[in-house]
CSV table of C-alpha atoms in Angstrom, one decimal:
chain,number,residue,atom,x,y,z
A,1,UNK,CA,162.8,148.5,84.8
A,2,UNK,CA,162.9,148.3,81.0
A,3,UNK,CA,162.5,151.6,79.2
A,4,UNK,CA,159.2,152.0,77.4
A,5,UNK,CA,159.9,152.6,73.7
A,6,UNK,CA,158.2,155.5,71.9
A,7,UNK,CA,156.1,155.0,68.8
A,8,UNK,CA,159.0,156.4,66.7
A,9,UNK,CA,161.4,153.9,68.2
A,10,UNK,CA,159.0,151.0,67.5
A,11,UNK,CA,158.5,152.2,64.0
A,12,UNK,CA,162.3,152.4,63.4
A,13,UNK,CA,162.8,148.9,64.8
A,14,UNK,CA,160.1,147.5,62.5
A,15,UNK,CA,161.7,149.2,59.5
A,16,UNK,CA,165.2,147.9,60.4
A,17,UNK,CA,163.8,144.4,60.7
A,18,UNK,CA,162.0,144.7,57.4
A,19,UNK,CA,165.2,145.9,55.7
A,20,UNK,CA,167.1,142.9,57.2
A,21,UNK,CA,164.5,140.5,55.8
A,22,UNK,CA,164.8,142.1,52.3
A,23,UNK,CA,168.6,141.6,52.3
A,24,UNK,CA,168.1,138.0,53.4
A,25,UNK,CA,165.7,137.3,50.5
A,26,UNK,CA,168.1,138.8,48.0
A,27,UNK,CA,170.9,136.5,49.4
A,28,UNK,CA,168.9,133.4,48.7
A,29,UNK,CA,169.0,134.1,44.9
A,30,UNK,CA,172.8,134.2,44.7
A,31,UNK,CA,173.3,130.5,44.1
A,32,UNK,CA,171.5,127.1,44.0
A,33,UNK,CA,173.3,126.2,47.3
A,34,UNK,CA,171.9,129.2,49.1
A,35,UNK,CA,168.3,128.5,47.9
A,36,UNK,CA,168.7,124.8,48.9
A,37,UNK,CA,169.7,125.9,52.4
A,38,UNK,CA,166.8,128.2,52.7
A,39,UNK,CA,164.3,125.6,51.4
A,40,UNK,CA,165.5,123.1,53.9
A,41,UNK,CA,165.1,125.7,56.7
A,42,UNK,CA,161.6,126.6,55.3
A,43,UNK,CA,160.4,123.0,55.7
A,44,UNK,CA,161.2,123.0,59.4
A,45,UNK,CA,159.4,126.3,60.0
A,46,UNK,CA,156.4,125.9,57.7
A,47,UNK,CA,154.0,126.8,60.5
A,48,UNK,CA,155.5,130.3,60.7
A,49,UNK,CA,154.8,133.0,58.2
A,50,UNK,CA,157.4,133.3,55.4
A,51,UNK,CA,158.6,136.7,56.8
A,52,UNK,CA,159.1,135.3,60.3
A,53,UNK,CA,160.8,132.1,59.0
A,54,UNK,CA,163.3,134.4,57.1
A,55,UNK,CA,163.9,136.6,60.2
A,56,UNK,CA,164.5,133.5,62.3
A,57,UNK,CA,167.0,132.1,59.8
A,58,UNK,CA,168.9,135.5,59.5
A,59,UNK,CA,169.2,135.9,63.3
A,60,UNK,CA,169.8,132.3,64.3
A,61,UNK,CA,171.3,130.2,61.4
A,62,UNK,CA,170.6,126.5,61.8
A,63,UNK,CA,167.6,126.9,64.1
A,64,UNK,CA,165.7,123.7,64.7
A,65,UNK,CA,162.7,124.8,66.7
A,66,UNK,CA,161.6,128.0,68.3
A,67,UNK,CA,158.9,129.1,70.8
A,68,UNK,CA,158.1,132.1,73.0
A,69,UNK,CA,159.2,132.3,76.6
A,70,UNK,CA,155.8,131.1,77.9
A,71,UNK,CA,155.7,128.3,75.3
A,72,UNK,CA,159.0,126.8,76.6
A,73,UNK,CA,157.8,127.2,80.2
A,74,UNK,CA,154.7,125.2,79.3
A,75,UNK,CA,156.8,122.4,77.9
A,76,UNK,CA,158.7,122.2,81.2
A,77,UNK,CA,161.8,124.0,79.9
A,78,UNK,CA,163.4,127.3,80.8
A,79,UNK,CA,165.2,129.8,78.6
A,80,UNK,CA,168.9,129.9,79.7
A,81,UNK,CA,170.0,133.0,81.5
A,82,UNK,CA,171.5,135.7,79.3
A,83,UNK,CA,170.0,134.4,76.0
A,84,UNK,CA,168.8,137.1,73.6
A,85,UNK,CA,165.4,136.6,71.9
A,86,UNK,CA,165.0,136.2,68.2
A,87,UNK,CA,162.9,139.1,66.9
A,88,UNK,CA,159.7,138.3,64.9
A,89,UNK,CA,156.7,140.1,63.6
A,90,UNK,CA,153.7,139.6,65.8
A,91,UNK,CA,150.2,140.4,64.4
A,92,UNK,CA,148.4,143.0,66.4
A,93,UNK,CA,144.8,143.5,65.0
A,94,UNK,CA,143.0,146.6,66.0
A,95,UNK,CA,139.2,147.0,65.8
A,96,UNK,CA,137.9,150.4,64.7
A,97,UNK,CA,134.3,151.6,65.2
A,98,UNK,CA,132.4,154.3,63.2
A,99,UNK,CA,131.8,157.2,65.6
A,100,UNK,CA,130.7,160.6,64.4
A,101,UNK,CA,131.7,159.8,60.8
A,102,UNK,CA,135.2,158.8,61.9
A,103,UNK,CA,136.9,155.5,62.5
A,104,UNK,CA,138.2,155.3,66.1
A,105,UNK,CA,139.9,152.5,67.9
A,106,UNK,CA,137.2,150.5,69.7
A,107,UNK,CA,139.3,150.3,72.9
A,108,UNK,CA,139.1,154.1,73.1
A,109,UNK,CA,135.5,154.5,72.1
A,110,UNK,CA,132.7,155.4,74.6
A,111,UNK,CA,130.8,152.5,76.1
A,112,UNK,CA,127.6,153.1,74.0
A,113,UNK,CA,129.7,152.7,70.9
A,114,UNK,CA,131.3,149.5,72.2
A,115,UNK,CA,127.8,148.1,73.0
A,116,UNK,CA,126.6,149.1,69.6
A,117,UNK,CA,129.4,147.2,67.9
A,118,UNK,CA,128.8,144.2,70.0
A,119,UNK,CA,125.1,144.2,69.1
A,120,UNK,CA,125.9,144.7,65.4
A,121,UNK,CA,124.2,148.2,65.3
A,122,UNK,CA,127.4,150.1,64.7
A,123,UNK,CA,129.8,149.3,61.8
A,124,UNK,CA,133.3,148.1,62.7
A,125,UNK,CA,136.4,146.9,60.9
A,126,UNK,CA,139.7,145.4,61.8
A,127,UNK,CA,143.1,146.7,60.7
A,128,UNK,CA,146.2,144.5,61.0
A,129,UNK,CA,149.3,146.0,62.5
A,130,UNK,CA,152.5,144.4,63.6
A,131,UNK,CA,154.7,144.7,66.6
A,132,UNK,CA,158.0,143.0,67.5
A,133,UNK,CA,157.9,139.9,69.7
A,134,UNK,CA,160.7,137.5,70.7
A,135,UNK,CA,161.1,133.7,70.4
A,136,UNK,CA,163.9,131.4,71.6
A,137,UNK,CA,165.5,128.5,69.8
A,138,UNK,CA,165.6,125.0,71.3
A,139,UNK,CA,169.3,125.2,72.2
A,140,UNK,CA,168.7,128.4,74.0
A,141,UNK,CA,166.7,126.5,76.6
A,142,UNK,CA,167.5,123.7,79.1
A,143,UNK,CA,165.2,121.3,77.2
A,144,UNK,CA,168.1,119.0,76.1
A,145,UNK,CA,169.4,118.7,79.7
A,146,UNK,CA,165.9,117.7,80.8
A,147,UNK,CA,165.6,115.1,78.0
A,148,UNK,CA,162.9,116.9,76.1
A,149,UNK,CA,163.3,116.1,72.4
A,150,UNK,CA,162.2,118.4,69.6
A,151,UNK,CA,160.0,115.6,68.1
A,152,UNK,CA,158.2,115.2,71.4
A,153,UNK,CA,157.2,118.8,71.4
A,154,UNK,CA,156.5,119.5,67.8
A,155,UNK,CA,155.4,116.0,66.6
A,156,UNK,CA,157.6,116.3,63.5
A,157,UNK,CA,158.0,113.4,61.1
A,158,UNK,CA,161.7,112.8,60.7
A,159,UNK,CA,162.7,110.0,58.2
A,160,UNK,CA,166.0,108.9,56.9
A,161,UNK,CA,165.1,108.0,53.4
A,162,UNK,CA,163.4,104.8,54.5
A,163,UNK,CA,160.3,103.5,52.9
A,164,UNK,CA,158.4,102.5,56.0
A,165,UNK,CA,155.5,105.0,55.6
A,166,UNK,CA,155.8,105.6,51.8
A,167,UNK,CA,152.3,104.2,51.2
A,168,UNK,CA,150.9,106.4,54.0
A,169,UNK,CA,152.4,109.5,52.4
A,170,UNK,CA,151.2,108.4,49.0
A,171,UNK,CA,147.6,108.1,50.5
A,172,UNK,CA,148.0,111.6,52.0
A,173,UNK,CA,148.9,113.1,48.6
A,174,UNK,CA,145.9,111.3,47.1
A,175,UNK,CA,143.5,112.8,49.7
A,176,UNK,CA,145.2,116.2,49.1
A,177,UNK,CA,144.4,116.0,45.4
A,178,UNK,CA,140.8,115.0,46.2
A,179,UNK,CA,140.4,118.0,48.5
A,180,UNK,CA,141.4,120.3,45.7
A,181,UNK,CA,139.3,118.5,43.1
A,182,UNK,CA,142.4,117.5,41.1
A,183,UNK,CA,141.9,114.4,39.0
A,184,UNK,CA,144.7,111.8,39.1
A,185,UNK,CA,144.8,110.1,35.7
A,186,UNK,CA,145.9,106.5,35.4
A,187,UNK,CA,148.3,107.4,32.6
A,188,UNK,CA,149.3,110.5,30.5
A,189,UNK,CA,147.0,111.4,27.6
A,190,UNK,CA,150.0,111.3,25.2
A,191,UNK,CA,153.5,110.0,25.3
A,192,UNK,CA,155.6,112.3,27.6
A,193,UNK,CA,159.0,110.7,27.0
A,194,UNK,CA,161.5,111.3,29.8
A,195,UNK,CA,159.2,113.8,31.7
A,196,UNK,CA,158.4,112.5,35.1
A,197,UNK,CA,154.8,113.8,35.1
A,198,UNK,CA,152.5,116.6,33.8
A,199,UNK,CA,149.7,118.8,34.9
A,200,UNK,CA,146.8,119.6,32.5
A,201,UNK,CA,145.4,123.0,33.5
A,202,UNK,CA,142.3,122.8,31.2
A,203,UNK,CA,141.4,119.5,32.9
A,204,UNK,CA,142.8,120.3,36.3
A,205,UNK,CA,144.3,116.8,36.2
A,206,UNK,CA,147.7,115.2,36.8
A,207,UNK,CA,149.4,112.2,35.2
A,208,UNK,CA,152.6,110.5,36.2
A,209,UNK,CA,155.0,108.7,34.0
A,210,UNK,CA,154.4,104.9,34.3
A,211,UNK,CA,158.2,104.4,34.1
A,212,UNK,CA,158.8,106.3,37.4
A,213,UNK,CA,160.0,104.4,40.4
A,214,UNK,CA,157.7,104.4,43.4
A,215,UNK,CA,159.9,107.0,45.2
A,216,UNK,CA,160.0,109.2,42.1
A,217,UNK,CA,156.2,109.1,41.9
A,218,UNK,CA,155.9,110.8,45.3
A,219,UNK,CA,158.3,113.7,44.7
A,220,UNK,CA,156.8,114.2,41.1
A,221,UNK,CA,153.3,114.1,42.4
A,222,UNK,CA,154.2,116.8,44.9
A,223,UNK,CA,155.7,118.9,42.1
A,224,UNK,CA,152.6,118.5,39.9
A,225,UNK,CA,150.2,119.2,42.8
A,226,UNK,CA,152.2,122.4,43.3
A,227,UNK,CA,151.4,123.3,39.7
A,228,UNK,CA,147.8,122.5,40.3
A,229,UNK,CA,147.7,124.7,43.4
A,230,UNK,CA,149.7,127.7,42.0
A,231,UNK,CA,149.2,127.6,38.3
A,232,UNK,CA,145.6,126.5,37.7
A,233,UNK,CA,143.5,128.6,35.3
A,234,UNK,CA,141.8,130.5,38.1
A,235,UNK,CA,145.1,131.5,39.7
A,236,UNK,CA,146.6,132.5,36.3
A,237,UNK,CA,143.7,134.8,35.7
A,238,UNK,CA,144.2,136.5,39.1
A,239,UNK,CA,147.8,137.5,38.4
A,240,UNK,CA,148.5,141.0,37.2
A,241,UNK,CA,151.4,139.6,35.2
A,242,UNK,CA,151.5,136.0,34.0
A,243,UNK,CA,154.4,133.8,35.1
A,244,UNK,CA,156.8,132.5,32.5
A,245,UNK,CA,157.2,128.7,32.1
A,246,UNK,CA,160.6,128.7,33.9
A,247,UNK,CA,159.1,130.6,36.8
A,248,UNK,CA,156.2,128.1,37.1
A,249,UNK,CA,158.7,125.2,37.0
A,250,UNK,CA,160.9,126.7,39.5
A,251,UNK,CA,158.0,127.3,41.9
A,252,UNK,CA,156.8,123.8,41.6
A,253,UNK,CA,160.3,122.4,42.1
A,254,UNK,CA,160.9,124.5,45.2
A,255,UNK,CA,157.6,123.2,46.8
A,256,UNK,CA,158.5,119.6,45.9
A,257,UNK,CA,162.0,120.2,47.4
A,258,UNK,CA,160.7,121.6,50.7
A,259,UNK,CA,158.1,118.9,51.2
A,260,UNK,CA,160.3,116.0,50.1
A,261,UNK,CA,163.2,117.1,52.2
A,262,UNK,CA,161.0,117.5,55.3
A,263,UNK,CA,159.6,114.1,54.8
A,264,UNK,CA,163.0,112.5,54.4
A,265,UNK,CA,162.8,111.6,50.7
A,266,UNK,CA,166.0,111.9,48.5
A,267,UNK,CA,166.5,115.4,47.1
A,268,UNK,CA,169.7,114.9,45.1
A,269,UNK,CA,168.0,115.0,41.8
A,270,UNK,CA,166.2,118.4,42.3
A,271,UNK,CA,167.2,120.9,39.7
A,272,UNK,CA,167.5,124.4,41.1
A,273,UNK,CA,170.5,125.5,39.0
A,274,UNK,CA,168.6,127.7,36.5
A,275,UNK,CA,167.6,130.0,39.4
A,276,UNK,CA,170.0,132.9,38.5
A,277,UNK,CA,168.8,133.1,34.9
A,278,UNK,CA,165.3,134.4,35.4
A,279,UNK,CA,165.8,136.2,38.8
A,280,UNK,CA,168.6,138.4,37.4
A,281,UNK,CA,166.4,141.4,36.7
A,282,UNK,CA,163.7,140.7,39.2
A,283,UNK,CA,162.6,143.3,41.8
A,284,UNK,CA,162.8,142.3,45.4
A,285,UNK,CA,158.9,142.3,45.6
A,286,UNK,CA,158.8,139.7,42.8
A,287,UNK,CA,161.2,137.5,44.7
A,288,UNK,CA,159.3,137.9,47.9
A,289,UNK,CA,156.0,137.1,46.2
A,290,UNK,CA,157.6,134.0,44.7
A,291,UNK,CA,158.8,132.7,48.0
A,292,UNK,CA,155.6,133.7,49.7
A,293,UNK,CA,153.6,131.4,47.4
A,294,UNK,CA,156.1,128.6,47.7
A,295,UNK,CA,156.0,128.9,51.5
A,296,UNK,CA,152.2,129.0,51.7
A,297,UNK,CA,151.8,126.0,49.4
A,298,UNK,CA,154.6,124.0,51.1
A,299,UNK,CA,153.0,124.7,54.5
A,300,UNK,CA,149.5,123.7,53.3
A,301,UNK,CA,150.9,120.4,51.9
A,302,UNK,CA,152.9,119.6,54.9
A,303,UNK,CA,150.1,120.3,57.3
A,304,UNK,CA,147.8,118.0,55.3
A,305,UNK,CA,150.4,115.2,55.1
A,306,UNK,CA,151.3,115.4,58.8
A,307,UNK,CA,147.6,115.5,59.8
A,308,UNK,CA,147.0,112.3,57.7
A,309,UNK,CA,150.1,110.6,59.2
A,310,UNK,CA,148.9,111.5,62.7
A,311,UNK,CA,145.5,110.0,62.0
A,312,UNK,CA,147.2,106.8,60.7
A,313,UNK,CA,149.3,106.7,63.9
A,314,UNK,CA,146.2,107.2,66.1
A,315,UNK,CA,144.4,104.4,64.3
A,316,UNK,CA,147.3,102.1,64.8
A,317,UNK,CA,147.5,102.9,68.5
A,318,UNK,CA,143.7,102.4,68.9
A,319,UNK,CA,144.0,99.0,67.4
A,320,UNK,CA,146.8,98.1,69.8
A,321,UNK,CA,145.0,99.3,72.9
A,322,UNK,CA,141.4,99.2,74.0
A,323,UNK,CA,139.7,102.4,75.3
A,324,UNK,CA,139.5,101.0,78.8
A,325,UNK,CA,143.2,100.1,78.8
A,326,UNK,CA,144.2,103.6,77.6
A,327,UNK,CA,142.1,105.4,80.2
A,328,UNK,CA,143.4,103.2,83.0
A,329,UNK,CA,146.9,103.9,81.8
A,330,UNK,CA,146.3,107.7,81.7
A,331,UNK,CA,144.6,107.6,85.1
A,332,UNK,CA,147.8,106.1,86.5
A,333,UNK,CA,150.0,108.6,84.8
A,334,UNK,CA,147.8,111.5,86.1
A,335,UNK,CA,147.7,110.0,89.6
A,336,UNK,CA,143.9,109.7,89.5
A,337,UNK,CA,143.2,107.0,92.0
A,338,UNK,CA,139.7,107.1,93.6
A,339,UNK,CA,139.2,110.7,92.5
A,340,UNK,CA,135.9,112.3,91.5
A,341,UNK,CA,136.7,115.1,89.0
A,342,UNK,CA,134.3,117.0,86.7
A,343,UNK,CA,134.8,116.9,83.0
A,344,UNK,CA,136.3,120.4,83.1
A,345,UNK,CA,138.8,119.4,85.8
A,346,UNK,CA,139.8,116.2,83.9
A,347,UNK,CA,140.4,118.0,80.5
A,348,UNK,CA,142.1,120.9,82.1
A,349,UNK,CA,144.5,118.6,84.1
A,350,UNK,CA,145.4,116.5,81.0
A,351,UNK,CA,145.8,119.7,79.0
A,352,UNK,CA,148.3,121.1,81.6
A,353,UNK,CA,150.4,117.9,81.9
A,354,UNK,CA,150.0,116.0,78.6
A,355,UNK,CA,148.4,118.4,76.1
A,356,UNK,CA,149.0,115.9,73.2
A,357,UNK,CA,146.9,113.3,75.1
A,358,UNK,CA,143.6,115.4,75.3
A,359,UNK,CA,142.2,114.2,72.0
A,360,UNK,CA,143.1,110.5,72.5
A,361,UNK,CA,141.6,110.7,76.0
A,362,UNK,CA,138.3,112.2,74.8
A,363,UNK,CA,138.2,109.6,72.0
A,364,UNK,CA,138.7,106.7,74.4
A,365,UNK,CA,136.1,108.2,76.8
A,366,UNK,CA,133.5,108.5,74.0
A,367,UNK,CA,134.2,105.0,72.7
A,368,UNK,CA,134.0,103.5,76.2
A,369,UNK,CA,130.9,105.4,77.4
A,370,UNK,CA,128.9,104.8,74.2
A,371,UNK,CA,130.2,101.3,73.1
A,372,UNK,CA,130.4,102.8,69.6
A,373,UNK,CA,131.3,100.4,66.8
A,374,UNK,CA,133.3,102.7,64.4
A,375,UNK,CA,133.1,100.1,61.6
A,376,UNK,CA,129.3,100.6,61.5
A,377,UNK,CA,129.3,104.4,61.2
A,378,UNK,CA,127.7,105.4,57.9
A,379,UNK,CA,126.9,109.1,58.6
A,380,UNK,CA,128.5,111.9,60.6
A,381,UNK,CA,127.8,111.4,64.3
A,382,UNK,CA,128.8,113.4,67.3
A,383,UNK,CA,129.0,112.7,71.1
A,384,UNK,CA,128.8,115.6,73.5
A,385,UNK,CA,130.6,114.6,76.7
A,386,UNK,CA,128.6,114.9,79.8
A,387,UNK,CA,125.2,115.4,78.1
A,388,UNK,CA,124.1,111.8,78.4
A,389,UNK,CA,122.7,111.5,74.9
A,390,UNK,CA,125.3,109.1,73.4
A,391,UNK,CA,126.3,109.6,69.7
A,392,UNK,CA,123.7,111.5,67.7
A,393,UNK,CA,123.4,112.7,64.2
A,394,UNK,CA,125.9,115.5,63.8
A,395,UNK,CA,123.3,118.2,63.0
A,396,UNK,CA,121.2,117.3,66.1
A,397,UNK,CA,124.2,117.2,68.4
A,398,UNK,CA,125.5,120.5,67.1
A,399,UNK,CA,122.2,122.2,67.8
A,400,UNK,CA,122.2,121.8,71.6
A,401,UNK,CA,122.4,124.9,73.7
A,402,UNK,CA,126.0,125.2,75.0
A,403,UNK,CA,125.9,128.6,76.6
A,404,UNK,CA,125.6,127.3,80.2
A,405,UNK,CA,128.5,124.8,79.9
A,406,UNK,CA,131.7,125.5,81.7
A,407,UNK,CA,133.5,123.4,79.0
A,408,UNK,CA,132.2,121.7,75.9
A,409,UNK,CA,134.0,118.5,74.9
A,410,UNK,CA,132.9,116.6,71.8
A,411,UNK,CA,133.9,113.6,69.7
A,412,UNK,CA,133.0,113.2,66.1
A,413,UNK,CA,132.7,109.9,64.2
A,414,UNK,CA,132.8,109.9,60.4
A,415,UNK,CA,132.5,106.9,58.0
A,416,UNK,CA,135.9,105.2,57.5
A,417,UNK,CA,137.7,107.8,59.6
A,418,UNK,CA,139.4,107.8,63.0
A,419,UNK,CA,137.5,109.6,65.8
A,420,UNK,CA,138.2,113.3,66.1
A,421,UNK,CA,137.7,115.1,69.4
A,422,UNK,CA,137.9,118.7,70.6
A,423,UNK,CA,136.9,121.0,73.4
A,424,UNK,CA,136.2,124.7,73.9
A,425,UNK,CA,134.7,127.2,76.4
A,426,UNK,CA,131.4,128.8,75.2
A,427,UNK,CA,133.0,132.3,75.1
A,428,UNK,CA,135.4,131.1,72.3
A,429,UNK,CA,132.9,129.3,70.0
A,430,UNK,CA,129.1,129.0,69.6
A,431,UNK,CA,129.0,125.2,68.9
A,432,UNK,CA,131.4,122.4,68.0
A,433,UNK,CA,131.1,123.2,64.2
A,434,UNK,CA,132.3,126.7,64.9
A,435,UNK,CA,135.2,125.4,66.9
A,436,UNK,CA,136.1,123.0,64.1
A,437,UNK,CA,136.1,125.8,61.6
A,438,UNK,CA,138.2,128.1,63.7
A,439,UNK,CA,140.8,125.4,64.3
A,440,UNK,CA,140.8,124.0,60.7
A,441,UNK,CA,140.3,120.5,62.0
A,442,UNK,CA,138.9,119.2,58.7
A,443,UNK,CA,139.4,119.9,55.0
A,444,UNK,CA,136.8,122.3,53.5
A,445,UNK,CA,134.7,119.6,51.8
A,446,UNK,CA,134.1,117.8,55.1
A,447,UNK,CA,133.3,121.0,57.0
A,448,UNK,CA,130.8,121.9,54.3
A,449,UNK,CA,129.1,118.5,54.6
A,450,UNK,CA,128.9,118.9,58.4
A,451,UNK,CA,127.5,122.4,58.0
A,452,UNK,CA,124.8,121.0,55.6
A,453,UNK,CA,123.9,118.3,58.2
A,454,UNK,CA,123.3,121.1,60.8
A,455,UNK,CA,121.4,123.3,58.3
A,456,UNK,CA,119.0,120.4,57.6
A,457,UNK,CA,118.2,120.3,61.3
A,458,UNK,CA,117.7,124.0,61.5
A,459,UNK,CA,115.3,123.9,58.5
A,460,UNK,CA,113.3,121.1,60.1
A,461,UNK,CA,113.0,123.1,63.3
A,462,UNK,CA,111.9,126.2,61.4
A,463,UNK,CA,109.2,124.2,59.5
A,464,UNK,CA,107.9,122.7,62.8
A,465,UNK,CA,107.8,126.2,64.3
A,466,UNK,CA,105.9,127.5,61.3
A,467,UNK,CA,103.4,124.6,61.5
A,468,UNK,CA,102.8,125.3,65.2
A,469,UNK,CA,102.2,129.0,64.5
A,470,UNK,CA,99.8,128.1,61.6
A,471,UNK,CA,97.8,125.7,63.8
A,472,UNK,CA,97.6,128.3,66.6
A,473,UNK,CA,96.4,131.0,64.2
A,474,UNK,CA,93.8,128.6,62.8
A,475,UNK,CA,92.5,127.7,66.2
A,476,UNK,CA,92.1,131.4,67.0
A,477,UNK,CA,90.3,132.0,63.8
A,478,UNK,CA,87.8,129.2,64.6
């Protein structure tokens, strides 16, 4: 039986790991080659926090993909016997409640205090702590022997410098700019010479050099979008100490490098050579903050681009296969011949065997069961599976009572967009909109418009209730 560590031992282990991370950060700034290696690594692990990405790199150089022990089991792979886990920081939020003028951990509070917090009568707050967890790299498992590819598990977009989805990526960057209210100008306001592009902070606008090649346009647009994200007027005012022009350029270039490299675009022309000059006298915290911002921005951009490419891929598949053909094919793969399963059983089974197929499955079911013509959708609509209502206006569908459902599965249809489906148990979300917000399924502008649709329905209901109350009071007066 493993020895249980004391609090002092845990604290010492965390401090050692933090010190290791600090030394790793300092090593990146020794040469352009070191930072290139780190940025390439960062692109592969953009879904991890920067600190954990650094820890993974320091303990397992060249790592391609990592996951926890249960994660690999879920993928049908086993960690090889004798492999040592890679240490990472694991968030461990603790809720505190106000009890007798003191903040006490909610888990140790008396039951009346717990009930008071649940009902909102007693103040509470969350504090974030960290503990050490372990992940394992792809090659530490038997996934290769079982023919499980990294791209099958993580849905990564690997390209070899080809141009087959150049336009799709360009479209993704355009929607990224739209989501951040960045204006893309048709041409620069003045002659910019050999500069590839420019960002105008006062206009929150970007212009590209018309002399650029199409490939250059993409990497330059990423660079300028990084400026718009990190160096807009609002962000500049928030900083305690303003960044110098070289610092801003280097940040933007690092983001462009990470994203371009991950997407498979050429990165030979990226200039990281003036790194040593301005980092020479920097404190470690300055360097960590620099990388933190680069990591967060790169991750946001990559998530948006990959989400867009996934939608494009889904649309292409939907065009190639009718909903009925897709469902019949999945039924055969699942072995569902003459079976009568509930919606909960269907979704749970698909989730267990083919988790990536849950959304396409719900999309196909919605299209088949409602005969929806997506080309005629001109407002947000939503279909709640199993309710028998068909597609309704989003606000109306979102306003149903879901508390008695074992599982809530929904499909959303937006104008000029592929169908989007999701599912949740009532304990985890109040309604589909809540579930969408928790899982960041849409950009903020879309979520806001959906929220407005729902609020309109709530206001109408409130007005009807007030009218009924007024009529009842009038009748009593008479």
